[in-house]
CSV table of C-alpha atoms in Angstrom, one decimal:
chain,number,residue,atom,x,y,z
P,1,MET,CA,0.2,0.3,0.2
P,2,SER,CA,2.8,2.3,1.2
P,3,GLU,CA,3.9,0.9,-2.4
P,4,LYS,CA,1.4,2.8,-4.3
P,5,LYS,CA,1.0,5.7,-2.1
P,6,GLY,CA,4.4,6.0,-3.0
P,7,GLY,CA,4.0,5.6,-6.8
P,8,ASN,CA,0.9,8.0,-7.4
P,9,LEU,CA,2.8,11.1,-4.8
P,10,LYS,CA,5.8,10.1,-7.6
P,11,LYS,CA,2.9,10.5,-10.4
P,12,ILE,CA,1.2,13.5,-8.6
P,13,LEU,CA,4.7,16.1,-8.5
P,14,ALA,CA,5.7,14.6,-11.5
P,15,ASN,CA,2.2,16.1,-13.2
P,16,THR,CA,2.4,19.5,-11.0
P,17,GLY,CA,6.3,19.9,-11.7
P,18,TRP,CA,4.9,19.7,-15.6
P,19,MET,CA,2.4,21.2,-14.9
P,20,VAL,CA,4.1,24.5,-13.3
P,21,PHE,CA,6.7,24.6,-16.4
P,22,ASP,CA,4.6,24.8,-18.8
P,23,LYS,CA,2.5,28.0,-16.4
P,24,VAL,CA,6.1,30.2,-15.9
P,25,PHE,CA,7.2,28.9,-19.4
P,26,ILE,CA,4.1,30.2,-21.2
P,27,LEU,CA,4.1,33.1,-18.3
P,28,ILE,CA,7.6,34.6,-19.2
P,29,LEU,CA,6.6,34.1,-23.3
P,30,ASN,CA,3.8,36.0,-22.7
P,31,LEU,CA,5.6,38.5,-21.1
P,32,VAL,CA,8.5,38.8,-23.8
P,33,VAL,CA,5.7,38.7,-26.5
P,34,THR,CA,2.6,40.5,-25.1
P,35,VAL,CA,5.6,43.6,-24.0
P,36,ARG,CA,6.2,44.1,-27.6
P,37,ILE,CA,2.9,43.6,-28.4
P,38,ALA,CA,1.3,46.0,-26.6
P,39,ASN,CA,4.4,48.6,-26.9
P,40,TYR,CA,3.6,48.6,-30.1
P,41,TYR,CA,0.7,49.3,-31.3
P,42,GLY,CA,0.0,51.0,-28.1
P,43,THR,CA,-3.3,51.4,-25.9
P,44,LEU,CA,-5.7,52.0,-29.1
P,45,GLY,CA,-4.2,49.3,-30.9
P,46,TYR,CA,-4.3,46.4,-28.0
P,47,GLY,CA,-7.0,47.3,-25.9
P,48,THR,CA,-9.5,46.5,-29.6
P,49,TYR,CA,-7.6,43.6,-29.3
P,50,GLN,CA,-7.9,42.8,-25.9
P,51,TYR,CA,-11.6,43.8,-25.8
P,52,ALA,CA,-12.3,41.2,-28.3
P,53,VAL,CA,-11.1,38.7,-26.0
P,54,SER,CA,-13.7,39.5,-23.5
P,55,VAL,CA,-16.7,39.8,-25.6
P,56,VAL,CA,-15.5,35.8,-28.1
P,57,ALA,CA,-15.1,34.9,-23.7
P,58,LEU,CA,-18.4,35.3,-23.7
P,59,PHE,CA,-19.6,33.2,-26.3
P,60,GLU,CA,-16.9,30.7,-25.8
P,61,VAL,CA,-19.3,30.0,-22.4
P,62,PHE,CA,-21.1,27.6,-24.2
P,63,VAL,CA,-19.3,25.1,-24.6
P,64,THR,CA,-19.0,24.7,-20.5
P,65,PHE,CA,-21.4,22.4,-20.8
P,66,VAL,CA,-19.8,19.4,-21.1
P,67,ASP,CA,-17.4,19.4,-17.7
P,68,ALA,CA,-13.8,18.8,-17.7
P,69,ARG,CA,-14.0,16.7,-14.3
P,70,VAL,CA,-17.6,15.4,-14.8
P,71,VAL,CA,-16.1,13.4,-17.9
P,72,LYS,CA,-12.2,12.8,-15.7
P,73,LYS,CA,-15.8,10.3,-13.3
P,74,ARG,CA,-16.7,8.6,-16.4
P,75,TYR,CA,-13.1,6.1,-17.0
P,76,THR,CA,-13.7,4.0,-15.1
P,77,SER,CA,-17.4,3.8,-16.2
P,78,GLU,CA,-17.3,4.6,-19.6
P,79,ASN,CA,-14.7,3.1,-22.8
P,80,PRO,CA,-12.6,5.8,-22.7
P,81,GLU,CA,-11.9,6.4,-26.2
P,82,GLU,CA,-15.6,6.1,-27.4
P,83,LEU,CA,-16.3,8.8,-23.9
P,84,VAL,CA,-13.1,11.0,-25.7
P,85,TRP,CA,-15.0,10.4,-28.5
P,86,ASN,CA,-18.0,11.6,-28.1
P,87,ALA,CA,-16.8,14.3,-25.4
P,88,THR,CA,-14.8,15.7,-28.2
P,89,ILE,CA,-18.3,15.6,-31.3
P,90,THR,CA,-19.5,17.6,-28.5
P,91,ARG,CA,-17.1,20.1,-27.6
P,92,MET,CA,-17.3,21.3,-31.1
P,93,LEU,CA,-21.4,21.5,-31.6
P,94,PHE,CA,-21.3,23.8,-28.8
P,95,SER,CA,-17.9,26.2,-30.6
P,96,VAL,CA,-19.8,25.7,-33.5
P,97,VAL,CA,-22.7,27.2,-31.5
P,98,SER,CA,-20.6,28.9,-30.1
P,99,LEU,CA,-19.5,31.0,-33.4
P,100,ILE,CA,-22.8,31.5,-34.8
P,101,GLY,CA,-23.7,33.6,-31.6
P,102,GLY,CA,-20.6,35.6,-32.4
P,103,ILE,CA,-21.3,36.3,-36.0
P,104,ILE,CA,-25.1,37.4,-35.2
P,105,TYR,CA,-23.7,39.7,-32.7
P,106,LEU,CA,-21.1,41.0,-35.3
P,107,LEU,CA,-24.0,42.1,-37.2
P,108,PHE,CA,-25.6,43.8,-36.0
P,109,SER,CA,-22.9,45.1,-32.9
P,110,GLY,CA,-21.6,48.3,-35.5
P,111,GLU,CA,-18.8,47.4,-35.0
P,112,LYS,CA,-15.8,47.6,-38.5
P,113,GLY,CA,-12.1,47.1,-39.6
P,114,ASP,CA,-9.9,44.9,-37.5
P,115,TYR,CA,-12.9,44.5,-34.7
P,116,TYR,CA,-14.5,42.0,-37.1
P,117,ALA,CA,-11.8,40.3,-38.4
P,118,ILE,CA,-10.5,40.2,-35.2
P,119,PHE,CA,-13.4,38.9,-33.7
P,120,LEU,CA,-14.0,36.2,-36.6
P,121,VAL,CA,-10.3,34.5,-36.2
P,122,LEU,CA,-11.7,34.2,-32.0
P,123,LEU,CA,-14.2,32.6,-33.2
P,124,VAL,CA,-12.9,30.1,-35.0
P,125,ASN,CA,-9.5,29.9,-32.3
P,126,VAL,CA,-12.7,28.5,-29.9
P,127,ILE,CA,-12.7,26.0,-32.5
P,128,ILE,CA,-9.1,24.8,-32.5
P,129,ILE,CA,-9.5,24.9,-29.1
P,130,ASN,CA,-12.0,22.3,-28.5
P,131,LEU,CA,-10.7,20.1,-30.7
P,132,ARG,CA,-8.7,18.6,-28.1
P,133,PHE,CA,-10.4,18.8,-25.7
P,134,GLY,CA,-10.8,15.2,-25.5
P,135,MET,CA,-8.1,13.8,-25.9
P,136,GLN,CA,-6.4,16.0,-24.1
P,137,ASN,CA,-9.0,15.1,-20.9
P,138,ARG,CA,-7.5,11.6,-21.1
P,139,TYR,CA,-4.0,12.9,-20.2
P,140,GLU,CA,-4.7,14.8,-18.0
P,141,TYR,CA,-6.5,11.9,-16.0
P,142,LEU,CA,-3.8,9.8,-16.1
P,143,LEU,CA,-1.5,12.3,-15.4
P,144,LYS,CA,0.4,12.7,-18.3
P,145,SER,CA,-0.4,16.2,-18.8
P,146,LYS,CA,3.3,16.4,-20.0
P,147,LYS,CA,2.3,15.9,-23.7
P,148,VAL,CA,0.2,18.0,-23.5
P,149,ILE,CA,2.6,20.7,-22.2
P,150,ILE,CA,4.8,19.4,-24.8
P,151,ALA,CA,2.7,20.1,-27.4
P,152,GLY,CA,1.6,23.6,-26.6
P,153,ASN,CA,5.0,25.2,-25.7
P,154,ILE,CA,5.8,24.7,-28.4
P,155,ALA,CA,3.4,26.0,-30.7
P,156,LEU,CA,3.5,28.7,-28.1
P,157,THR,CA,7.4,29.2,-29.3
P,158,ILE,CA,7.1,29.2,-32.3
P,159,GLY,CA,4.0,31.4,-32.4
P,160,GLY,CA,5.5,33.8,-30.0
P,161,GLY,CA,8.6,34.1,-32.5
P,162,LEU,CA,5.8,34.8,-35.7
P,163,GLN,CA,4.5,37.5,-33.7
P,164,LEU,CA,7.7,38.6,-33.1
P,165,LEU,CA,8.3,39.2,-37.2
P,166,ALA,CA,4.9,40.1,-37.6
P,167,VAL,CA,5.9,43.3,-35.6
P,168,SER,CA,9.0,44.1,-36.7
P,169,LEU,CA,7.8,43.8,-39.9
P,170,HIS,CA,4.7,46.2,-39.6
P,171,TRP,CA,2.3,44.2,-39.3
P,172,SER,CA,-1.9,44.3,-38.2
P,173,ILE,CA,-2.9,43.7,-34.7
P,174,LEU,CA,-4.7,41.4,-37.2
P,175,ALA,CA,-2.4,39.1,-37.4
P,176,ILE,CA,-0.7,38.1,-34.2
P,177,VAL,CA,-4.3,37.4,-34.0
P,178,VAL,CA,-4.5,35.4,-37.4
P,179,ILE,CA,-0.8,33.3,-35.8
P,180,THR,CA,-3.0,32.9,-32.3
P,181,ALA,CA,-4.9,30.7,-33.7
P,182,PHE,CA,-2.3,29.5,-36.3
P,183,SER,CA,-0.3,28.0,-33.0
P,184,SER,CA,-3.4,27.1,-31.5
P,185,PHE,CA,-3.8,24.6,-34.8
P,186,LEU,CA,0.2,23.3,-34.8
P,187,SER,CA,-0.9,22.6,-30.4
P,188,LEU,CA,-3.7,20.3,-32.0
P,189,THR,CA,-1.1,18.1,-34.6
P,190,ILE,CA,1.4,17.5,-32.0
P,191,VAL,CA,-1.5,16.7,-29.2
P,192,TYR,CA,-2.8,14.5,-31.8
P,193,ILE,CA,0.0,12.7,-33.8
P,194,GLN,CA,1.6,12.0,-29.9
P,195,TYR,CA,-2.7,10.4,-29.3
P,196,ARG,CA,-2.3,8.8,-31.9
P,197,GLU,CA,0.9,7.2,-31.4
P,198,GLU,CA,0.1,5.8,-27.5
P,199,PHE,CA,-3.7,4.9,-27.8
P,200,GLY,CA,-4.1,4.5,-31.4
P,201,ARG,CA,-6.8,6.7,-33.7
P,202,LEU,CA,-8.2,8.9,-32.5
P,203,ILE,CA,-11.2,8.3,-34.4
P,204,GLN,CA,-12.6,4.5,-32.4
P,205,GLY,CA,-15.7,5.8,-30.8
P,206,ARG,CA,-19.2,6.3,-32.2
P,207,TYR,CA,-21.8,8.5,-31.2
P,208,LYS,CA,-23.6,7.6,-28.0
P,209,ALA,CA,-26.8,10.1,-27.0
P,210,GLY,CA,-26.6,8.0,-23.7
P,211,ILE,CA,-22.6,9.4,-23.4
P,212,VAL,CA,-23.6,13.4,-24.5
P,213,PHE,CA,-26.5,13.7,-22.2
P,214,SER,CA,-26.0,12.6,-19.1
P,215,LEU,CA,-22.4,14.4,-20.0
P,216,ILE,CA,-24.5,17.3,-20.3
P,217,ARG,CA,-27.3,17.0,-17.6
P,218,GLU,CA,-23.5,16.3,-15.4
P,219,SER,CA,-22.3,19.3,-16.2
P,220,LEU,CA,-25.6,22.1,-16.9
P,221,PRO,CA,-24.9,23.3,-12.7
P,222,LEU,CA,-21.4,23.7,-13.2
P,223,ALA,CA,-21.5,24.8,-16.6
P,224,ILE,CA,-23.6,27.9,-15.2
P,225,ALA,CA,-21.1,28.0,-12.8
P,226,ALA,CA,-18.9,28.3,-15.2
P,227,SER,CA,-20.6,30.5,-17.4
P,228,CYS,CA,-20.5,33.4,-14.7
P,229,ALA,CA,-16.9,33.1,-14.2
P,230,ILE,CA,-16.8,34.1,-17.5
P,231,ILE,CA,-19.0,36.6,-17.5
P,232,TYR,CA,-17.8,38.6,-14.5
P,233,SER,CA,-14.0,38.0,-14.7
P,234,ARG,CA,-14.3,39.3,-18.6
P,235,CYS,CA,-17.7,41.8,-18.4
P,236,ASP,CA,-15.6,44.4,-16.8
P,237,SER,CA,-13.4,44.8,-19.2
P,238,ILE,CA,-16.2,45.2,-21.2
P,239,MET,CA,-18.2,47.3,-19.3
P,240,ILE,CA,-14.4,49.1,-19.0
P,241,GLY,CA,-15.2,49.6,-23.0
P,242,ASN,CA,-18.4,50.8,-23.5
P,243,MET,CA,-18.3,53.4,-19.9
P,244,LEU,CA,-15.1,54.8,-20.2
P,245,SER,CA,-12.6,53.5,-23.6
P,246,LYS,CA,-10.7,51.1,-25.4
P,247,GLU,CA,-7.4,53.1,-24.0
P,248,GLN,CA,-8.6,51.7,-21.2
P,249,VAL,CA,-8.9,48.2,-21.9
P,250,GLY,CA,-5.8,48.4,-22.9
P,251,VAL,CA,-4.1,49.6,-19.6
P,252,TYR,CA,-6.5,47.0,-17.7
P,253,ALA,CA,-5.9,44.3,-19.8
P,254,ILE,CA,-2.2,45.0,-19.5
P,255,ALA,CA,-3.2,44.4,-15.1
P,256,VAL,CA,-5.4,40.9,-15.8
P,257,LYS,CA,-2.6,39.6,-17.4
P,258,ILE,CA,0.3,39.8,-14.7
P,259,ILE,CA,-3.1,38.6,-12.4
P,260,ALA,CA,-0.5,35.0,-14.4
P,261,VAL,CA,2.2,36.4,-12.3
P,262,VAL,CA,0.8,34.9,-8.9
P,263,GLN,CA,-2.3,32.6,-10.2
P,264,ILE,CA,0.4,30.4,-11.7
P,265,GLY,CA,0.3,27.3,-8.9
P,266,ILE,CA,-3.6,27.7,-9.0
P,267,ALA,CA,-4.2,24.3,-12.3
P,268,PRO,CA,-1.2,22.6,-11.7
P,269,VAL,CA,-1.4,21.5,-8.3
P,270,ARG,CA,-6.1,21.0,-8.3
P,271,GLU,CA,-5.4,19.2,-11.9
P,272,SER,CA,-2.7,16.5,-10.5
P,273,VAL,CA,-4.7,16.2,-6.9
P,274,TYR,CA,-7.8,15.9,-9.0
P,275,PRO,CA,-7.8,12.6,-9.9
P,276,LYS,CA,-6.2,10.9,-6.7
P,277,LEU,CA,-8.6,13.2,-4.8
P,278,ILE,CA,-12.0,10.8,-6.8
P,279,GLU,CA,-10.0,8.2,-5.6
P,280,LEU,CA,-9.9,8.7,-1.9
P,281,TYR,CA,-13.3,9.8,-1.4
P,282,ASP,CA,-14.5,6.5,-2.6
P,283,SER,CA,-12.5,5.2,-0.4
P,284,ASP,CA,-11.9,6.5,2.8
P,285,ARG,CA,-13.1,9.9,3.7
P,286,ASN,CA,-11.5,10.8,6.6
P,287,GLU,CA,-8.2,10.4,4.4
P,288,TYR,CA,-9.9,13.0,1.3
P,289,GLU,CA,-10.9,15.8,4.2
P,290,LYS,CA,-6.9,15.8,5.7
P,291,ARG,CA,-5.5,16.0,2.3
P,292,TYR,CA,-8.8,18.5,1.7
P,293,VAL,CA,-7.6,21.2,4.0
P,294,GLN,CA,-3.9,19.6,3.4
P,295,ILE,CA,-3.6,20.7,-0.3
P,296,THR,CA,-5.6,23.8,0.3
P,297,ALA,CA,-2.9,25.5,3.2
P,298,ILE,CA,-0.5,24.3,0.5
P,299,LEU,CA,-2.7,26.3,-2.5
P,300,THR,CA,-3.8,29.4,-0.1
P,301,TRP,CA,0.7,30.0,1.6
P,302,ILE,CA,1.8,29.7,-1.7
P,303,TYR,CA,-0.4,32.2,-3.3
P,304,ILE,CA,1.0,34.3,-0.2
P,305,LEU,CA,4.4,33.7,-0.9
P,306,GLY,CA,4.2,34.6,-4.7
P,307,VAL,CA,2.4,38.1,-4.8
P,308,LEU,CA,5.3,38.9,-1.7
P,309,ALA,CA,7.2,37.8,-4.3
P,310,SER,CA,5.2,39.8,-7.0
P,311,PHE,CA,5.1,43.1,-5.2
P,312,ALA,CA,8.9,43.0,-5.4
P,313,VAL,CA,9.5,41.8,-9.0
P,314,LEU,CA,6.8,42.9,-11.0
P,315,PRO,CA,7.7,46.7,-10.4
P,316,TYR,CA,11.8,45.8,-12.8
P,317,ALA,CA,9.4,44.3,-14.8
P,318,PHE,CA,6.7,47.5,-15.8
P,319,ARG,CA,9.9,49.6,-16.7
P,320,PHE,CA,9.4,47.5,-20.7
P,321,LEU,CA,5.7,48.7,-20.7
P,322,LYS,CA,5.8,52.5,-22.3
P,323,PRO,CA,4.6,54.8,-20.0
P,324,GLU,CA,1.4,55.5,-20.8
P,325,TYR,CA,0.3,51.7,-19.3
P,326,ALA,CA,1.5,53.0,-16.2
P,327,GLU,CA,-1.9,52.7,-14.2
P,328,ALA,CA,-2.0,49.0,-14.7
P,329,PHE,CA,0.6,48.4,-11.7
P,330,SER,CA,-1.7,49.5,-9.4
P,331,ILE,CA,-4.9,48.5,-11.0
P,332,TYR,CA,-3.0,44.5,-10.7
P,333,GLN,CA,-2.5,45.6,-6.3
P,334,VAL,CA,-5.7,45.7,-5.9
P,335,TYR,CA,-6.5,42.8,-8.5
P,336,VAL,CA,-4.3,40.9,-7.3
P,337,ILE,CA,-6.5,40.5,-3.7
P,338,GLY,CA,-9.2,38.7,-5.5
P,339,THR,CA,-6.2,35.9,-5.8
P,340,PHE,CA,-7.2,35.0,-2.8
P,341,PHE,CA,-10.0,33.9,-2.7
P,342,MET,CA,-9.1,31.6,-5.6
P,343,TYR,CA,-6.1,30.1,-4.1
P,344,ASN,CA,-8.0,28.9,-1.0
P,345,ALA,CA,-11.2,28.0,-2.4
P,346,GLY,CA,-9.1,26.2,-5.7
P,347,LEU,CA,-9.9,22.1,-4.9
P,348,ARG,CA,-14.1,23.3,-4.1
P,349,ALA,CA,-15.3,23.2,-7.3
P,350,GLY,CA,-14.1,19.4,-8.4
P,351,HIS,CA,-15.4,18.9,-4.8
P,352,TYR,CA,-19.0,19.3,-5.3
P,353,THR,CA,-18.5,18.1,-8.3
P,354,LEU,CA,-18.0,14.4,-6.7
P,355,ILE,CA,-19.8,15.2,-4.5
P,356,ASN,CA,-23.1,16.1,-6.6
P,357,ARG,CA,-23.6,19.5,-5.6
P,358,GLY,CA,-22.6,21.4,-8.3
P,359,ASN,CA,-26.3,23.3,-8.5
P,360,ILE,CA,-24.2,24.3,-5.7
P,361,LEU,CA,-21.6,26.3,-7.7
P,362,MET,CA,-24.5,27.8,-11.0
P,363,TYR,CA,-26.5,29.4,-7.3
P,364,SER,CA,-23.2,31.3,-5.5
P,365,GLN,CA,-22.0,32.2,-9.6
P,366,ILE,CA,-25.2,33.4,-10.7
P,367,ILE,CA,-25.2,35.7,-7.3
P,368,SER,CA,-21.6,36.5,-8.0
P,369,VAL,CA,-22.4,37.7,-11.8
P,370,ILE,CA,-25.1,40.2,-10.7
P,371,LEU,CA,-23.9,41.8,-8.1
P,372,ASN,CA,-20.2,41.6,-10.6
P,373,VAL,CA,-21.8,44.0,-12.9
P,374,ILE,CA,-23.9,45.9,-10.5
P,375,LEU,CA,-20.0,46.8,-8.6
P,376,ASN,CA,-19.0,47.6,-12.0
P,377,TYR,CA,-21.6,49.7,-13.0
P,378,ILE,CA,-21.4,52.0,-10.1
P,379,LEU,CA,-17.5,51.8,-9.1
P,380,ILE,CA,-16.2,51.9,-12.9
P,381,LYS,CA,-18.7,55.4,-12.7
P,382,THR,CA,-17.8,56.8,-9.8
P,383,ILE,CA,-13.9,56.6,-10.0
P,384,GLY,CA,-12.5,54.5,-12.5
P,385,ILE,CA,-11.0,51.7,-14.1
P,386,PHE,CA,-10.0,50.7,-10.1
P,387,GLY,CA,-13.5,49.9,-9.9
P,388,ALA,CA,-13.5,47.2,-12.1
P,389,ALA,CA,-10.8,45.9,-9.7
P,390,ILE,CA,-12.3,46.0,-6.3
P,391,ALA,CA,-15.3,44.9,-8.5
P,392,THR,CA,-14.1,42.2,-9.1
P,393,GLY,CA,-12.1,41.5,-5.7
P,394,ILE,CA,-15.3,42.0,-4.1
P,395,THR,CA,-17.0,39.1,-6.5
P,396,GLN,CA,-14.4,37.3,-5.6
P,397,GLY,CA,-15.1,36.9,-2.2
P,398,VAL,CA,-18.8,36.2,-1.6
P,399,SER,CA,-18.5,34.1,-4.4
P,400,LEU,CA,-16.2,31.4,-4.0
P,401,THR,CA,-16.0,32.0,0.2
P,402,VAL,CA,-18.7,33.7,1.9
P,403,SER,CA,-21.1,32.2,-0.2
P,404,ASN,CA,-21.0,28.6,1.6
P,405,LEU,CA,-22.2,29.5,4.4
P,406,PHE,CA,-25.9,29.4,2.5
P,407,PHE,CA,-25.3,26.2,1.3
P,408,GLY,CA,-26.7,24.4,4.6
P,409,GLU,CA,-24.4,22.0,6.1
P,410,THR,CA,-22.8,20.8,3.3
P,411,GLY,CA,-21.4,24.7,2.4
P,412,ARG,CA,-20.3,25.1,5.8
P,413,GLU,CA,-18.1,22.0,6.0
P,414,VAL,CA,-16.9,23.7,2.9
P,415,PHE,CA,-16.0,27.0,4.3
P,416,TRP,CA,-14.4,26.2,7.8
P,417,TRP,CA,-11.9,23.4,5.5
P,418,GLN,CA,-11.2,26.5,3.9
P,419,MET,CA,-10.4,28.8,7.2
P,420,LYS,CA,-8.7,25.6,7.9
P,421,GLY,CA,-7.1,26.5,4.7
P,422,LEU,CA,-5.1,29.4,6.7
P,423,ASN,CA,-3.3,27.7,9.3
P,424,PRO,CA,0.3,27.2,7.9
P,425,LEU,CA,0.6,23.8,9.9
P,426,TYR,CA,-1.9,22.2,8.1
P,427,ILE,CA,0.6,21.7,5.4
P,428,LEU,CA,2.9,19.4,8.0
P,429,LYS,CA,0.4,17.1,9.2
P,430,ARG,CA,0.2,13.8,7.6
């Protein structure tokens, strides 16, 4: 048993290590490329691009109707190939819905020129990304994220180099977006080649309505919750663009981009431990609770140390940006407070999925998105761009922590697990 646990721990640590490497690599690459792009195209060009990214994200919510955690729960009860096939096909159908919805929006938006073209390319990019959903999900479940990470990093490196070349050749901002879509396609191709070599032909399953509808049915509350999270994370940029200007969107987007400096620890830990938490939940509930609190404490203190480091390092990084982006660091200092709640509640969504209480996520996120829109409207109107950062922080606190208290004993239990995570001593508990 101890050997099995040791093997599991090694797999988890190796998978987490690869995912952390991926996040750090992407972070450094993005910072280099983003600084060059933001400086060259200025707040207006870069702001227009980021405004389009935020609007496309609203249409992208349709793809969440097949939730990755729900799919992972099915690998023990379904044929893996058929699960991968049906999950991918369903994601693709929802991606097409996103495309159609986005085109209808464009027809009535009144937008012209670069924005129009940028928006269409970003919609196509959504389809390309979701083509690899099933393959990526299976690799994550098997703790083989290395496969997807290598593909993504190769594609991003080539794409980043091409984007820097585009800037040097004075191409329009549209070229940056086209290269982004090309990078996504390159990553898809590499993942497919690896998957085919390891598991045989990708298309081995057949369409099964039972699998599809059960995935959608179980994903529904999680999808609504995820959609609300996307809306309240993107509506600030959209409202800034409508209430202030696209130049201000460009400044705000830089602050949001560098939030990744302290957010790199969430996904690697969460995704790596989730398959093992599923096993623990089925076999030993007491051990499951102990590990849940321990991992929550680890995530919470990773955040605290990461933020302290970012406050020391980022002022130097901002010297590479034009003065017109100077406000972005102050916005970041406000915005990053909300990231605390993301770390402290890192396992929350997975837990509610395991116990089939995705409705808790749905209701808490619906309340949060309404709160966020109201706060954004009031605070942006009264104190400008900083108001959007404050609104996001308050919303994240309500959504990820306070809301637990309103969902009976189940919610209160998770609330206290998160409170225990504030104590660093839980990190050392065996």
